[in-house]
Short mmCIF file of C-alpha atoms in Angstrom, two decimals:
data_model
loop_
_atom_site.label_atom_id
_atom_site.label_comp_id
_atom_site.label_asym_id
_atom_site.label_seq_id
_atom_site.Cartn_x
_atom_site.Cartn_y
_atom_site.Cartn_z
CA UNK A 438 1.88 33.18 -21.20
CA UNK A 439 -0.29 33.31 -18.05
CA UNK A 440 -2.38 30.14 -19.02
CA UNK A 441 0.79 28.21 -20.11
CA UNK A 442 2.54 29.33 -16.04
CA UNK A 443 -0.99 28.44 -14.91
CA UNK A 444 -1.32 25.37 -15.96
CA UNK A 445 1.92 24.22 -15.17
CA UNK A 446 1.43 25.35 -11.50
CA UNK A 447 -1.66 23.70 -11.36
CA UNK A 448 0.25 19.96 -12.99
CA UNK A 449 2.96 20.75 -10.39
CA UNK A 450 0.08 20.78 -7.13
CA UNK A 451 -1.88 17.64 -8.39
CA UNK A 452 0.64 15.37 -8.36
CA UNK A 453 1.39 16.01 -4.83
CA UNK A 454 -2.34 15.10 -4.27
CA UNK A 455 -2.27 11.65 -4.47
CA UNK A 456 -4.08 9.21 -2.51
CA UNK A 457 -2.69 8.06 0.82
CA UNK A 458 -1.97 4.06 1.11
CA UNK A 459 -1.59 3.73 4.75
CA UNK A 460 -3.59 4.50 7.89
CA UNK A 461 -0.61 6.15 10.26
CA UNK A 462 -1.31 6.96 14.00
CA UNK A 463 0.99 8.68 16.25
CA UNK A 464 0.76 8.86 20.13
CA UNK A 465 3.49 10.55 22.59
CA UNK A 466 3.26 10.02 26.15
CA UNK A 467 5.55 12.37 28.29
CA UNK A 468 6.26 11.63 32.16
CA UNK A 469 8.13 13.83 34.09
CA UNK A 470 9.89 12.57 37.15
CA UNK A 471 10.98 15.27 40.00
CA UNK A 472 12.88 13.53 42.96
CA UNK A 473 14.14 15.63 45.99
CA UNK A 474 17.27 14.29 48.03
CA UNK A 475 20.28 15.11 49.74
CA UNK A 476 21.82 15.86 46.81
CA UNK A 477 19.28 18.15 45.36
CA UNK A 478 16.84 17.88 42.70
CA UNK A 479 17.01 15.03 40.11
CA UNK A 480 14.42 15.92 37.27
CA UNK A 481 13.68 12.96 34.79
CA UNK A 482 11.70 13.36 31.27
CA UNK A 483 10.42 10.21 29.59
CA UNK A 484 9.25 10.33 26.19
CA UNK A 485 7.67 7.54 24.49
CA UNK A 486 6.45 8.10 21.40
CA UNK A 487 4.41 5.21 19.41
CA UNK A 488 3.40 5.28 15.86
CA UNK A 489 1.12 2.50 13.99
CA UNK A 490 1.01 1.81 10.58
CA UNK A 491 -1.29 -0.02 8.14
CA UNK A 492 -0.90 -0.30 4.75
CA UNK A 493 -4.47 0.31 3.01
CA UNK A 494 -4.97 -2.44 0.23
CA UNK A 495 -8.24 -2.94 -1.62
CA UNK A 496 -9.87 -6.66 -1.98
CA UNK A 497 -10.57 -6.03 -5.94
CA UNK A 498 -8.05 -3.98 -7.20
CA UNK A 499 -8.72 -4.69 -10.83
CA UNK A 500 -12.17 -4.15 -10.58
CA UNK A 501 -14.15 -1.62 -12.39
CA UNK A 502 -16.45 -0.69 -9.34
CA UNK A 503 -16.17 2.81 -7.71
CA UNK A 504 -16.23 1.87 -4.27
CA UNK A 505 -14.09 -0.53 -3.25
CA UNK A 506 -13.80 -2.82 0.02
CA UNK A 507 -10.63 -2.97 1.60
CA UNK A 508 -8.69 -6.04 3.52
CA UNK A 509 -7.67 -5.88 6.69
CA UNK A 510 -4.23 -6.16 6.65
CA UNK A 511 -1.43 -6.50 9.49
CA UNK A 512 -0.62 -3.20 11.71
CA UNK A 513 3.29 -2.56 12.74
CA UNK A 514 3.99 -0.49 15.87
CA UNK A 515 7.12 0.92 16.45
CA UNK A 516 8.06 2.18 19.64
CA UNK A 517 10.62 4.37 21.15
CA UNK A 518 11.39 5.86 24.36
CA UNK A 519 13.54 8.76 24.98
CA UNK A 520 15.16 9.69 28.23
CA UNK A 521 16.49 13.35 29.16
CA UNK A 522 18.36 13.01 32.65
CA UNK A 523 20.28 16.19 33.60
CA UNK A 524 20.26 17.58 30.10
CA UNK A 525 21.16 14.16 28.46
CA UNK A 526 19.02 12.54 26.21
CA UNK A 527 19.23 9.02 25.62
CA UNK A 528 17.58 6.65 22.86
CA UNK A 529 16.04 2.95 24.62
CA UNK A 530 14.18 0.13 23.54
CA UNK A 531 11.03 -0.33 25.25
CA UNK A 532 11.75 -2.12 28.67
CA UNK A 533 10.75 -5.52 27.98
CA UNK A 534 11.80 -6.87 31.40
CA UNK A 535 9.41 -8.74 32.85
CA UNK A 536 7.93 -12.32 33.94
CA UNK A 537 6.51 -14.13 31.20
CA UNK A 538 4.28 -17.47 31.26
CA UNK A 539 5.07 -20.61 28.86
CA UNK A 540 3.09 -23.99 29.85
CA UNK A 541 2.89 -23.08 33.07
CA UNK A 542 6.19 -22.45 33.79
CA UNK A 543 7.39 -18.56 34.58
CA UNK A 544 10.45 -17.11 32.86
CA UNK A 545 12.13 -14.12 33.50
CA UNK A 546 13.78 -11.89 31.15
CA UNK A 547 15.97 -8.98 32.58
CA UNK A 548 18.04 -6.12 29.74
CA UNK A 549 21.37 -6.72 29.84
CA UNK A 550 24.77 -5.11 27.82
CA UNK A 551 23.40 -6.58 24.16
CA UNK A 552 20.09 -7.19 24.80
CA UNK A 553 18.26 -9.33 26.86
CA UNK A 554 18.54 -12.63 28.80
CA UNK A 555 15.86 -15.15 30.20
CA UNK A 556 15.82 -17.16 33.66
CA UNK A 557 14.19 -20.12 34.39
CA UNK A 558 12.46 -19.49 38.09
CA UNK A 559 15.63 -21.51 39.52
CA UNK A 560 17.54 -18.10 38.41
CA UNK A 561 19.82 -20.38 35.94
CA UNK A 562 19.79 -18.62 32.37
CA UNK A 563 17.70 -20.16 29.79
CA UNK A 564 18.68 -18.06 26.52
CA UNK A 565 19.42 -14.88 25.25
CA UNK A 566 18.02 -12.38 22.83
CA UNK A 567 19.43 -10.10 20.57
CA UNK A 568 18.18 -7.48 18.85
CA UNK A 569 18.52 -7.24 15.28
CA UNK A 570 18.58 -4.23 12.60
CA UNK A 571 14.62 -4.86 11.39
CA UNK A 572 13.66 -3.92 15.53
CA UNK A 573 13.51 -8.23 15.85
CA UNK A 574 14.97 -10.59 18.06
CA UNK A 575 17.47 -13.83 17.68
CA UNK A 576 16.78 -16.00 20.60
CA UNK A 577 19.74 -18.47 21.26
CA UNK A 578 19.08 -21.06 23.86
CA UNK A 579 21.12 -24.32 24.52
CA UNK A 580 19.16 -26.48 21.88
CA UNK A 581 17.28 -23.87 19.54
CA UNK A 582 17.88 -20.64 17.38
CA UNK A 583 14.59 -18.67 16.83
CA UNK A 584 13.32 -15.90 15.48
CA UNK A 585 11.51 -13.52 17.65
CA UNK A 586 9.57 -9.84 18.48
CA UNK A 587 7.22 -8.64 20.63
CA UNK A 588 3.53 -8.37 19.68
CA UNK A 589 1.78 -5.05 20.29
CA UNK A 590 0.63 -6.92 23.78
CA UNK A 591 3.97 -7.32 25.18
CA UNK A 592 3.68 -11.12 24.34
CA UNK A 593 7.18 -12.62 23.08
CA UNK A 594 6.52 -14.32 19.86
CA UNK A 595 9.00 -17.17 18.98
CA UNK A 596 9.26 -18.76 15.15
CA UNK A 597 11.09 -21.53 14.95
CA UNK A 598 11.83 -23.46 11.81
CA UNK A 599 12.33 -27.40 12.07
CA UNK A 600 14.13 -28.91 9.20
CA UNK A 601 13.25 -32.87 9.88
CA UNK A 602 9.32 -31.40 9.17
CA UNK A 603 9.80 -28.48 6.79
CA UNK A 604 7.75 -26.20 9.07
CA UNK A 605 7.91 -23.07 11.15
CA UNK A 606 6.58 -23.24 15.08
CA UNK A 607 5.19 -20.54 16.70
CA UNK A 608 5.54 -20.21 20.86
CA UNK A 609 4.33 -17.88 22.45
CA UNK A 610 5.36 -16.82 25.77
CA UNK A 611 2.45 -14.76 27.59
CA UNK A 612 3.74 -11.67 29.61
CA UNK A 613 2.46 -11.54 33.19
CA UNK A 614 0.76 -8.64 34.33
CA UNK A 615 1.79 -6.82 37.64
#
């Protein structure tokens, strides 16, 4: 009876040792704000944690050799910042507002209610983008619809598909260091 509860504990532990499939690394940055006025103290805790993750995949899967090579494959990084401002805490996207640089020309985008919106350097509003539920972006200007997201740079990456050519665009707007 001892061998037979044995041996099912031990069945029970190895399948929870599988192998892990994805590399997964986690970073939290915490900045605490104190500022001292006429009204008193105002203490403000940011909280941004980031987390990348890679799927691991192998070049020759159906290979029988024991050591394997893996591909490289593409990393996603979510990000999210938490704010805690006189005992509130509050869930918000990464600030994306900023000057950004497309052929020369300098665009602006600045958060607004539902999203974001872009300026040309005139001030006069360009498009808009709106977030989606897969942590994207729909960017709706006067002639185009796009798809787009952020790259782990801070770029803005459009996709646009043109259906005369049966092809997908990419633009990339550069974001413009302080």
């Amino acid at each position: 009876m001892k061998k037979l509860v044995f041996g099912m504990l031990v069945i029970l532990f190895s399948l929870h040792s599988q192998a892990q499939n994805k590399n997964v690394k986690s970073e939290v940055l915490t900045t605490t704000t104190t500022v001292h006025n006429a009204d008193g103290e105002k203490k403000t805790v940011e909280t941004q944690e980031i987390q990348e993750v890679q799927n691991i995949e192998l070049k020759d899967a159906d290979t029988n050799v024991l050591n394997k090579e893996t591909t490289a494959t593409p990393v996603q990084v979510t990000k999210t910042t938490k704010i805690t401002e006189n005992g509130i805490t509050k869930v918000v996207d990464i600030k994306r507002s900023a000057y950004y640089n497309l052929n020369g020309q300098k665009y602006q985008i600045k958060a607004d209610k539902a999203g974001y919106s872009m300026y040309f350097p005139q001030g006069t509003k360009a498009a808009i983008l709106r977030k989606t539920s897969n942590n994207n972006y729909i960017y709706k200007s006067k002639n185009n619809t796009s798809y787009g997201y952020f790259d782990v740079d801070g770029n803005l990456i459009l996709e646009t598909y043109d259906d005369k050519t049966d092809k997908v665009t990419v633009t990339k707007y550069d974001v413009l260091q302080k």
